[in-house]
mmCIF file of C-alpha atoms in Angstrom:
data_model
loop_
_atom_site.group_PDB
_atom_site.id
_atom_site.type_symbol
_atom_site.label_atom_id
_atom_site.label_comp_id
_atom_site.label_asym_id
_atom_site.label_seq_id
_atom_site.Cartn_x
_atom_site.Cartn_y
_atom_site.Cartn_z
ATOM 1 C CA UNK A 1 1.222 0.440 3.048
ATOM 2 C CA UNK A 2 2.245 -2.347 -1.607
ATOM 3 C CA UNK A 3 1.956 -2.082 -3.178
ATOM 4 C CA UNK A 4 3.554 -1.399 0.347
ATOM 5 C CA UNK A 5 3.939 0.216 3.428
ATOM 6 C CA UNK A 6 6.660 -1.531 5.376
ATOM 7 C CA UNK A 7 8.429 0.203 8.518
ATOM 8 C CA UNK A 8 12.211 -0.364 8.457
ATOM 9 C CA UNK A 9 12.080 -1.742 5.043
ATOM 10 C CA UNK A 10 15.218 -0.089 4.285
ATOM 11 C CA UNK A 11 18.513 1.446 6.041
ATOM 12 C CA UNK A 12 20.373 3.807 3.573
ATOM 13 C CA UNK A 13 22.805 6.451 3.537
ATOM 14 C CA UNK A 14 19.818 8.982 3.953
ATOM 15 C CA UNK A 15 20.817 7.933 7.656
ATOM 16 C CA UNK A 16 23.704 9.177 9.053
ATOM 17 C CA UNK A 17 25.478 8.834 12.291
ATOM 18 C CA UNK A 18 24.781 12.363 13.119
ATOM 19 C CA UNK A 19 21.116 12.525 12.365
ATOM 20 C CA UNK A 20 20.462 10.761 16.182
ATOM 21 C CA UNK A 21 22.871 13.347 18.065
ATOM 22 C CA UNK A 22 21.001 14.712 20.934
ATOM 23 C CA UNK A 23 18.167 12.449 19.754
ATOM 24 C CA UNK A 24 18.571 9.152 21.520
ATOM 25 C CA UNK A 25 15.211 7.429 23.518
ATOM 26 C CA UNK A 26 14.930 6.046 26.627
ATOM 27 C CA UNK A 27 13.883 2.448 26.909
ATOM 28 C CA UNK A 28 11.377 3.755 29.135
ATOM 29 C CA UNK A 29 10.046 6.053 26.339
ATOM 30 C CA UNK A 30 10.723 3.423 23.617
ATOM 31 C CA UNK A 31 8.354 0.715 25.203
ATOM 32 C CA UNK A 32 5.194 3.614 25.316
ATOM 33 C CA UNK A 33 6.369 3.995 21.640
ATOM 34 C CA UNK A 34 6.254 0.275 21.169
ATOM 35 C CA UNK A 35 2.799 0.566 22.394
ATOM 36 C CA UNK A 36 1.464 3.498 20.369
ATOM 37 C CA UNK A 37 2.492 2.399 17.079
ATOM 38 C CA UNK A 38 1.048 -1.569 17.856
ATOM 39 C CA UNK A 39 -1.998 -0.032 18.983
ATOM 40 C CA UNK A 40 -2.000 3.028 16.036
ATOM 41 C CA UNK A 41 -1.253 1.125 12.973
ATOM 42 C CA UNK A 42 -1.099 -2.251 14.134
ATOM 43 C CA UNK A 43 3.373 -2.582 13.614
ATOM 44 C CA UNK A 44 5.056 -4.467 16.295
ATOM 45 C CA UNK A 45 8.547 -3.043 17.033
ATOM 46 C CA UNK A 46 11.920 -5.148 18.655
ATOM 47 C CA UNK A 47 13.509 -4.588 21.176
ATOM 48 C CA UNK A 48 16.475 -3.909 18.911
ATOM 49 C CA UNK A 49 14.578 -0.725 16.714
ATOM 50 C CA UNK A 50 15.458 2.154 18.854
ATOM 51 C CA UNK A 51 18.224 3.207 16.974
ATOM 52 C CA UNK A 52 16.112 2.959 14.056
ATOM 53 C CA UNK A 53 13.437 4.881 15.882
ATOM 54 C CA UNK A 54 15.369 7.249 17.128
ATOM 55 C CA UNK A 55 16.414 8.178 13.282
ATOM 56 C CA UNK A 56 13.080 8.300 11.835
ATOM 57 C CA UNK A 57 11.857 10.148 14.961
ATOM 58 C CA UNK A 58 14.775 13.202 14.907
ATOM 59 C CA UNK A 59 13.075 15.523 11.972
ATOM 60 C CA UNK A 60 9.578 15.152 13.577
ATOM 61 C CA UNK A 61 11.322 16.174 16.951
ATOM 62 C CA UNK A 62 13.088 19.062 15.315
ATOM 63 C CA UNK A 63 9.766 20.276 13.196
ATOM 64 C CA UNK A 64 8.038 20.032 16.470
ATOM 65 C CA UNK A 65 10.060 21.972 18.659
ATOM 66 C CA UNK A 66 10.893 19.052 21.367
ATOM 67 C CA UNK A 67 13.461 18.853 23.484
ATOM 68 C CA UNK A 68 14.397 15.781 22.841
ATOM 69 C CA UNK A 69 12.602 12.199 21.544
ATOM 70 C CA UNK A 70 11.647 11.561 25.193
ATOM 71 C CA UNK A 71 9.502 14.714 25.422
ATOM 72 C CA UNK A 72 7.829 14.049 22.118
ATOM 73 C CA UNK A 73 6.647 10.343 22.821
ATOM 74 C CA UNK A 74 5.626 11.786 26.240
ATOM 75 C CA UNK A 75 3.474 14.046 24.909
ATOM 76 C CA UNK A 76 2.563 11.427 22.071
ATOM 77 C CA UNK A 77 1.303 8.923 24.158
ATOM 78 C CA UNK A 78 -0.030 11.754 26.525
ATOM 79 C CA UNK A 79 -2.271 12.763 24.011
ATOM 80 C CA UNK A 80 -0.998 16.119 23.476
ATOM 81 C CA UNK A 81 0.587 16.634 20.268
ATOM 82 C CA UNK A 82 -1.423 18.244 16.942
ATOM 83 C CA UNK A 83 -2.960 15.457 15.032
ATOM 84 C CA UNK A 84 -0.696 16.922 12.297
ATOM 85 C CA UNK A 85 2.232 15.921 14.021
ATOM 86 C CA UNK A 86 1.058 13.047 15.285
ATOM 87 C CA UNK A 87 0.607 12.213 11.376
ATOM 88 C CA UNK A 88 4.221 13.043 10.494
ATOM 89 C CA UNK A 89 4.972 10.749 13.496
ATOM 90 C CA UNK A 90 3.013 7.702 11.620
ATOM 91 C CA UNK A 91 4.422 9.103 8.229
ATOM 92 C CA UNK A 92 7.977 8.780 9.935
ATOM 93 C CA UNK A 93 7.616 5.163 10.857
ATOM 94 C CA UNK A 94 6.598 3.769 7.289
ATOM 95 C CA UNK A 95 8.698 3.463 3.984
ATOM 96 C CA UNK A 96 7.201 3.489 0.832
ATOM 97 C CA UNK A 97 8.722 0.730 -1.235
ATOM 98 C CA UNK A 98 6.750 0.306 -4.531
ATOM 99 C CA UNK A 99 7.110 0.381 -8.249
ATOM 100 C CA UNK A 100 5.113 -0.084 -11.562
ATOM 101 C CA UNK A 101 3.936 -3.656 -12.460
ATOM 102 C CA UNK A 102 5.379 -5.113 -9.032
ATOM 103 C CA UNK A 103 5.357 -8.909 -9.395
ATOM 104 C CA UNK A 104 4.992 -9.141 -13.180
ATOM 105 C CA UNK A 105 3.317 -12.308 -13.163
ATOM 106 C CA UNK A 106 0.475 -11.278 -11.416
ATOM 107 C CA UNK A 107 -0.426 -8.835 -13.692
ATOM 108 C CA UNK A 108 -0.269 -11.164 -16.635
ATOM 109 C CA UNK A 109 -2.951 -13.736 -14.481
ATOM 110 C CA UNK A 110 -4.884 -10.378 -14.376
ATOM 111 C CA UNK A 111 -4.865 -9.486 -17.992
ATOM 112 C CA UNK A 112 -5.390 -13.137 -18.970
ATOM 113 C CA UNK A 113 -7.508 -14.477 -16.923
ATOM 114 C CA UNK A 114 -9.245 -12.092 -14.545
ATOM 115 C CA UNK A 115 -10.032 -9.028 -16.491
ATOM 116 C CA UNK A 116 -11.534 -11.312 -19.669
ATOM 117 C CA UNK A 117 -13.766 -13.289 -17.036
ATOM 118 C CA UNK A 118 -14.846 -9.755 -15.755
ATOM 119 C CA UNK A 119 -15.485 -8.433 -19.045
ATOM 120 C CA UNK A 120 -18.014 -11.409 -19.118
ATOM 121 C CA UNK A 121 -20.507 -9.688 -17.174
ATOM 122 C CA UNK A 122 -21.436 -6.504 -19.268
ATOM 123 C CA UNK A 123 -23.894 -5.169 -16.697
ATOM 124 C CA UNK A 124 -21.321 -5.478 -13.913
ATOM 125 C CA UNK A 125 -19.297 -2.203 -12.404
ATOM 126 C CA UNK A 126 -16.052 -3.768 -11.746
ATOM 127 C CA UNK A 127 -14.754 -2.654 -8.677
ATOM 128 C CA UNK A 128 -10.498 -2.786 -7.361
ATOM 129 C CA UNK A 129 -9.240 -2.613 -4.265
ATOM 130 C CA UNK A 130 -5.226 -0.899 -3.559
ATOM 131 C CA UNK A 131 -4.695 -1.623 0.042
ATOM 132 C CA UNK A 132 -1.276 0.133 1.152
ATOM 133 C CA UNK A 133 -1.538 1.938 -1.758
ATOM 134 C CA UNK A 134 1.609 4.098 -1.107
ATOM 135 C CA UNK A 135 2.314 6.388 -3.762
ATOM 136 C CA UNK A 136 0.114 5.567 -6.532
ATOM 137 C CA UNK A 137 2.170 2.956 -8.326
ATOM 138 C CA UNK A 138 -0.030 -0.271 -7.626
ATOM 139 C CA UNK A 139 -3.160 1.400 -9.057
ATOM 140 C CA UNK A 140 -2.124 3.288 -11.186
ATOM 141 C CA UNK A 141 -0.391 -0.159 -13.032
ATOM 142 C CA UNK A 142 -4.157 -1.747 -12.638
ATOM 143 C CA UNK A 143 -5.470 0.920 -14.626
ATOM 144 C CA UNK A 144 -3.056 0.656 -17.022
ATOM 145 C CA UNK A 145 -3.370 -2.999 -17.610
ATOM 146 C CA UNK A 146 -7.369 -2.552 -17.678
ATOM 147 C CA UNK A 147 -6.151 0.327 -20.803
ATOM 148 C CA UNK A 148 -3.766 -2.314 -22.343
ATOM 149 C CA UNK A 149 -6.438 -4.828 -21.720
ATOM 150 C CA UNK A 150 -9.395 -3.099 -23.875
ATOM 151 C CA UNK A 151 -7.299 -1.746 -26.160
ATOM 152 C CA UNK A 152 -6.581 -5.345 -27.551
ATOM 153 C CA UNK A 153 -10.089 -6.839 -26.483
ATOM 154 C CA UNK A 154 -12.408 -4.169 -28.196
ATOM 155 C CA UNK A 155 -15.234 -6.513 -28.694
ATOM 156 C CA UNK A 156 -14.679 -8.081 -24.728
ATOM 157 C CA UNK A 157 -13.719 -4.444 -23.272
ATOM 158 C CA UNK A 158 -14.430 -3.473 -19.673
ATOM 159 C CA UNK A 159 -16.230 -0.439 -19.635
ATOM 160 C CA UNK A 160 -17.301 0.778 -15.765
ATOM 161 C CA UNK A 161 -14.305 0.064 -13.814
ATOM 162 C CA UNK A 162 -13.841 1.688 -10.392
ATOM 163 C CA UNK A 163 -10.224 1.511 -8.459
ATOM 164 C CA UNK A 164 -9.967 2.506 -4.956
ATOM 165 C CA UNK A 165 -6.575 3.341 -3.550
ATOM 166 C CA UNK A 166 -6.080 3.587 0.176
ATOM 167 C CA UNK A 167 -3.045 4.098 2.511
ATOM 168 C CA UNK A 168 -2.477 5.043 6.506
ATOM 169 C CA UNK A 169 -0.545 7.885 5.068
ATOM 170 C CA UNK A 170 -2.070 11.039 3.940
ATOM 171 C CA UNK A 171 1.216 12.841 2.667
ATOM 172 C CA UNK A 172 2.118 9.763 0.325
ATOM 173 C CA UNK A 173 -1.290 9.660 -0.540
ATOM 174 C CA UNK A 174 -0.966 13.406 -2.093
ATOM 175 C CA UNK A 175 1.875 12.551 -3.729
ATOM 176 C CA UNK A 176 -0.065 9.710 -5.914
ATOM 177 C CA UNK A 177 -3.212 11.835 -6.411
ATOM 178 C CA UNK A 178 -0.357 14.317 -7.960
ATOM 179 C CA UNK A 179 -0.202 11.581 -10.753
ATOM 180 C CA UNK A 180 3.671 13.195 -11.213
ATOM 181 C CA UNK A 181 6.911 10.866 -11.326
ATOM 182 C CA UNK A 182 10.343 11.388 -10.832
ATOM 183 C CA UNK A 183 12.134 9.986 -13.965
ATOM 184 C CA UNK A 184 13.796 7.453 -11.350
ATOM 185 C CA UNK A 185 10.382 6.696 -10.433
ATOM 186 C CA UNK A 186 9.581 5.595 -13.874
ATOM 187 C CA UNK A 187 12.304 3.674 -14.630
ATOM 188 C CA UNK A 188 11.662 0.928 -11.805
ATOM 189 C CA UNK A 189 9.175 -1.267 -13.594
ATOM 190 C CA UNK A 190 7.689 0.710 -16.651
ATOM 191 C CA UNK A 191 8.701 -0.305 -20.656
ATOM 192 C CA UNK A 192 9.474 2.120 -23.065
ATOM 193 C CA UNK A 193 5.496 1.746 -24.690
ATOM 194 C CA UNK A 194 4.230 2.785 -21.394
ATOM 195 C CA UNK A 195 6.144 5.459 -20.830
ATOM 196 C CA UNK A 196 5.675 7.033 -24.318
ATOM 197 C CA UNK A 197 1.806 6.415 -24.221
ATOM 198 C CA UNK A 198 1.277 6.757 -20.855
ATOM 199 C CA UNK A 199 2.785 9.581 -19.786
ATOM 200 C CA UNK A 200 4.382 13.340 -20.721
ATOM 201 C CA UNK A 201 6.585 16.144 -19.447
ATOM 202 C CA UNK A 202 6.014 18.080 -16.953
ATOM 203 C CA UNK A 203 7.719 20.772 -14.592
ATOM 204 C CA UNK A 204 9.813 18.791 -12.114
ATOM 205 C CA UNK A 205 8.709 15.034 -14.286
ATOM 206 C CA UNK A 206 6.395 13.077 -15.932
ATOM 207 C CA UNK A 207 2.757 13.530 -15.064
ATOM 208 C CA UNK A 208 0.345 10.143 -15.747
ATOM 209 C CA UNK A 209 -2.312 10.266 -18.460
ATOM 210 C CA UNK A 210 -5.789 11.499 -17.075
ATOM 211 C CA UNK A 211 -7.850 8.437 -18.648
ATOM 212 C CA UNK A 212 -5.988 6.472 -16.576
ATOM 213 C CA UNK A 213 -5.806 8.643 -13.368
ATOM 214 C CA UNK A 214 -9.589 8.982 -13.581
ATOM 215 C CA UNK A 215 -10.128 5.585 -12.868
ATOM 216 C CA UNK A 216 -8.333 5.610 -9.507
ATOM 217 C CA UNK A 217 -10.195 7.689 -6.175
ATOM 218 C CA UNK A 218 -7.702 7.707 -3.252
ATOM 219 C CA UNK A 219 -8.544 7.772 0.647
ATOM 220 C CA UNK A 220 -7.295 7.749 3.686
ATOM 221 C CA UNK A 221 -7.473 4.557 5.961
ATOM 222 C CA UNK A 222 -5.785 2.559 8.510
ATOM 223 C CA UNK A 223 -6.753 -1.227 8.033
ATOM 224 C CA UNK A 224 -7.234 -1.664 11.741
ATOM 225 C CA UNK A 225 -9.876 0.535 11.536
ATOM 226 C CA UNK A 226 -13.702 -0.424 10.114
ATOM 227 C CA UNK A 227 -14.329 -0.772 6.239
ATOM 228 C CA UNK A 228 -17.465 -2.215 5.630
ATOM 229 C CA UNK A 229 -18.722 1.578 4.247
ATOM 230 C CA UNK A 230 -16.351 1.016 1.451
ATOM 231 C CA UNK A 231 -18.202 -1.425 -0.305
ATOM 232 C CA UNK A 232 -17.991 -4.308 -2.043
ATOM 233 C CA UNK A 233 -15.076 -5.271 -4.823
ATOM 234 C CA UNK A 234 -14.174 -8.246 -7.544
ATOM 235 C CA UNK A 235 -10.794 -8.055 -6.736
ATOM 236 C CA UNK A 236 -8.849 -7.071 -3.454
ATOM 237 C CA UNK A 237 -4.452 -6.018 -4.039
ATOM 238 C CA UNK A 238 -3.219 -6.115 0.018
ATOM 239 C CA UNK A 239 0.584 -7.168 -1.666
ATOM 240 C CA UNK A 240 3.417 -6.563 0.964
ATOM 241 C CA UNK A 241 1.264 -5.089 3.772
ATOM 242 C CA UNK A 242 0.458 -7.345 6.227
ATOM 243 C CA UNK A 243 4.124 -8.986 6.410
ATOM 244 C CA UNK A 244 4.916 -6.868 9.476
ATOM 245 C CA UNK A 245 1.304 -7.470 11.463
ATOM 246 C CA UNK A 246 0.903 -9.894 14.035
ATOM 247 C CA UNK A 247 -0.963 -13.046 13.847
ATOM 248 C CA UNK A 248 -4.344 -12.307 14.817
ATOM 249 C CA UNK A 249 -4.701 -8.666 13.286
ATOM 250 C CA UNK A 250 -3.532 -9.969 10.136
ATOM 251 C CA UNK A 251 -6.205 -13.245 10.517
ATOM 252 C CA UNK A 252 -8.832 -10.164 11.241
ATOM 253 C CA UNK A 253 -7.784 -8.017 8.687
ATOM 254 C CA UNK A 254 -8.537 -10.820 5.834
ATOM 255 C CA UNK A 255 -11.569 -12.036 7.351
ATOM 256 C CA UNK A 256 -12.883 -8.461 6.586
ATOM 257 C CA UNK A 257 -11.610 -8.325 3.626
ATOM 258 C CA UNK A 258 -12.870 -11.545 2.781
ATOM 259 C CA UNK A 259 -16.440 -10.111 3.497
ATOM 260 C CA UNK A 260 -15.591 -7.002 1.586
ATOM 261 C CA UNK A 261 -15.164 -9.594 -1.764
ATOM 262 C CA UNK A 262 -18.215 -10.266 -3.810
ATOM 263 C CA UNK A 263 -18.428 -13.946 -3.929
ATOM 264 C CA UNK A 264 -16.024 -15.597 -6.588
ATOM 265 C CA UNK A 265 -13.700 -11.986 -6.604
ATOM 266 C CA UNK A 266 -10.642 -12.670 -6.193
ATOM 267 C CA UNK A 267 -7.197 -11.677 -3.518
ATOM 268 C CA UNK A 268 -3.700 -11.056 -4.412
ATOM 269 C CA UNK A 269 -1.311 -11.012 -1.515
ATOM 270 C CA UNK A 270 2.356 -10.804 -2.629
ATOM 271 C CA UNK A 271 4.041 -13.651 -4.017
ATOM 272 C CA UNK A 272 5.499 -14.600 -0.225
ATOM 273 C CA UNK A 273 2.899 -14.418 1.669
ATOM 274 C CA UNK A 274 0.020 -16.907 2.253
ATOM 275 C CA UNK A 275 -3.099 -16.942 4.549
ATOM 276 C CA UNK A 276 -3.128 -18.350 7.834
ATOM 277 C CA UNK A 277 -4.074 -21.795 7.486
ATOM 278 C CA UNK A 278 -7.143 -21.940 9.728
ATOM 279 C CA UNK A 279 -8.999 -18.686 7.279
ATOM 280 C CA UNK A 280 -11.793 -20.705 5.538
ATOM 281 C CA UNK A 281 -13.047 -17.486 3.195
ATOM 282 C CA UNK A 282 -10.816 -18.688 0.115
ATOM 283 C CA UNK A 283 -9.920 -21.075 -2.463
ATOM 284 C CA UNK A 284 -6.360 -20.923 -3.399
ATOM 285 C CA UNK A 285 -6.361 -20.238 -7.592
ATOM 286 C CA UNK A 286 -3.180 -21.610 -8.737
ATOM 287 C CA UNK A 287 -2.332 -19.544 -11.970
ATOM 288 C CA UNK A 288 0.632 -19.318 -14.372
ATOM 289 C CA UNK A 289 3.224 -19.274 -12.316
ATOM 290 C CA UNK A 290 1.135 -17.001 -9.511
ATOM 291 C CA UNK A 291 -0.900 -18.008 -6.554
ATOM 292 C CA UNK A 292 -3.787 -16.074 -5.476
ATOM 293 C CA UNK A 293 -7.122 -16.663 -3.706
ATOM 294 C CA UNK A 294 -10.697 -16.365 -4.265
ATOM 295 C CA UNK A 295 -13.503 -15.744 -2.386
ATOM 296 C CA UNK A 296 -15.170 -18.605 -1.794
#
C-alpha cells in the first residue's frame, strides 16, 4: 500500500452504473464486511462505501461463482472461500496509486543528504525499507537515485545496498517484480535521462535495467501482522499508507517500525502526514523544503 495502497483512492469511469446490477449488499452483509477488512488489513470503511463496495466486489463475485455479494461475504466471513479468492477480495479493496520519484523533494534530501552520510560508513550494508510498495515504482526510484547517486560520487559511492519492497498484495507485487512498464506508466514522474538509461523495449513496454532491479527483493506482508524477522534498516519509506488506518494501529504500526530503525536511520512518511504527537521514537529532521524523522 506508496508509495501507496489506498482503498477508494479513486472513482473513474472504469465504474459504471451497470457494473453493480444484480450486485448490491445488504447492510447486514456490509457491516460483517466492515469487520473483515478492519480486522484483515487494518481499513476502516463508512457507512456511506457500499456502493463503492459493491463495485469493487462484482468481478470477484462473478470469478467466484456467487450468487450474489451477500453469499460471497457470507462465506467470506464464514471462513469458506479459497485463500485465492479471499486474496482477490483484499486485491479488490485497494488501489494502487504510485509513480516514479513521488514527492520530488524527498528524493533530493535523499541524494543530498542521506545517501552521502551513508556512504560515510564504508563497512556498513545499507539497508531500505518500501512499505506499501505497490507496483514497484517507490523502490525502484530509490535504486535509481542510489545509481544517480554513485555515478556522480565515485570516490563517496555506496557499494552494499539492500532494498526491501513489501505490499498486502501479492498480484501487484508480481507486477513490480516483472520490472515491465506501460509507456503511461513511465511518463508519470520519469525525465527523458532516465528513461533512455534506465530502461529499453520490450514486448508489451519498457522493461527496467537489471542493475537496478537487483537491488530490490519483494515480499509479501500485511503491516498488521509481525515484522521483527525482517530486520533492521537505515531508512524506512511508509509514504501514503497509513492515511486510511485508525489511530492506534497506525501509533502501533510506527512504534514497530521505529524498533525496526537502526538508531539515527531515518523515516519518510508522505509530505501530509505526521506522527501522532505522543510517539517519542523520533526527532523530526527538517530538510530542504521536506520533513522527515529519525530514529532517535
Amino acid at each position: 500500500m506508496t508509495a501507496e495502497k489506498a482503498p477508494f483512492a479513486s472513482f473513474d469511469s472504469q465504474f459504471q452504473d451497470n457494473a453493480t446490477v444484480g450486485f448490491e449488499i445488504s447492510m447486514e452483509s456490509y457491516t460483517l464486511f466492515q469487520r473483515f477488512l478492519s480486522s484483515e488489513c487494518g481499513i476502516r470503511l463508512g457507512d456511506n462505501k457500499r456502493y463503492l463496495v459493491a463495485n469493487r466486489l462484482a468481478g470477484v463475485c462473478r470469478n467466484a461463482g456467487m450468487r450474489s455479494l451477500d453469499q460471497l461475504i457470507n462465506k467470506l466471513t464464514a471462513g469458506s472461500l479459497s485463500q485465492s479468492v479471499v486474496t482477490e477480495i483484499v486485491d479488490a479493496m485497494t488501489t494502487n496509486e504510485t509513480f516514479w520519484f513521488r514527492d520530488a523533494a524527498q528524493f533530493l534530501e535523499l541524494n543530498d543528504v542521506i545517501l552521502p552520510e551513508l556512504a560515510g560508513n564504508r563497512n556498513l550494508t545499507v539497508r531500505i525499507w518500501s512499505a506499501g510498495c505497490s507496483s514497484g515504482q517507490e523502490p525502484y526510484s530509490i535504486s535509481i537515485a542510489i545509481d544517480k547517486y554513485n555515478r556522480n560520487h565515485a570516490s563517496n559511492a555506496l557499494t552494499k545496498v539492500q532494498i526491501l519492497a513489501t505490499d498486502v498484495s501479492e498480484s501487484i507485487l508480481k507486477r513490480a517484480i516483472s520490472t515491465q512498464f506501460s509507456e503511461f506508466e513511465l511518463c508519470r514522474g520519469l525525465d527523458i535521462e532516465s528513461r533512455s538509461r534506465y530502461f529499453s523495449a520490450c514486448h508489451g513496454g519498457w522493461g527496467l535495467d537489471s542493475k537496478i532491479s537487483s537491488r530490490v527483493h519483494f515480499r509479501a506482508l500485511n503491516l498488521r501482522k509481525p515484522y521483527a524477522t525482517l530486520g533492521h534498516f537505515e531508512l524506512i519509506f511508509c509514504r501514503n499508507v497509513l492515511i486510511y488506518f485508525p489511530d492506534d494501529l497506525k501509533r502501533d504500526i510506527l512504534t514497530r517500525m521505529a524498533r525496526s530503525l537502526n538508531p539515527g536511520g531515518y523515516l519518510f512518511l508522505s509530505s501530509t502526514e505526521t506522527l501522532p504527537s505522543d510517539l517519542g521514537f523520533f526527532e523530526l529532521v527538517k530538510g530542504r523544503p521536506v520533513r522527515y524523522f529519525r530514529r532517535a
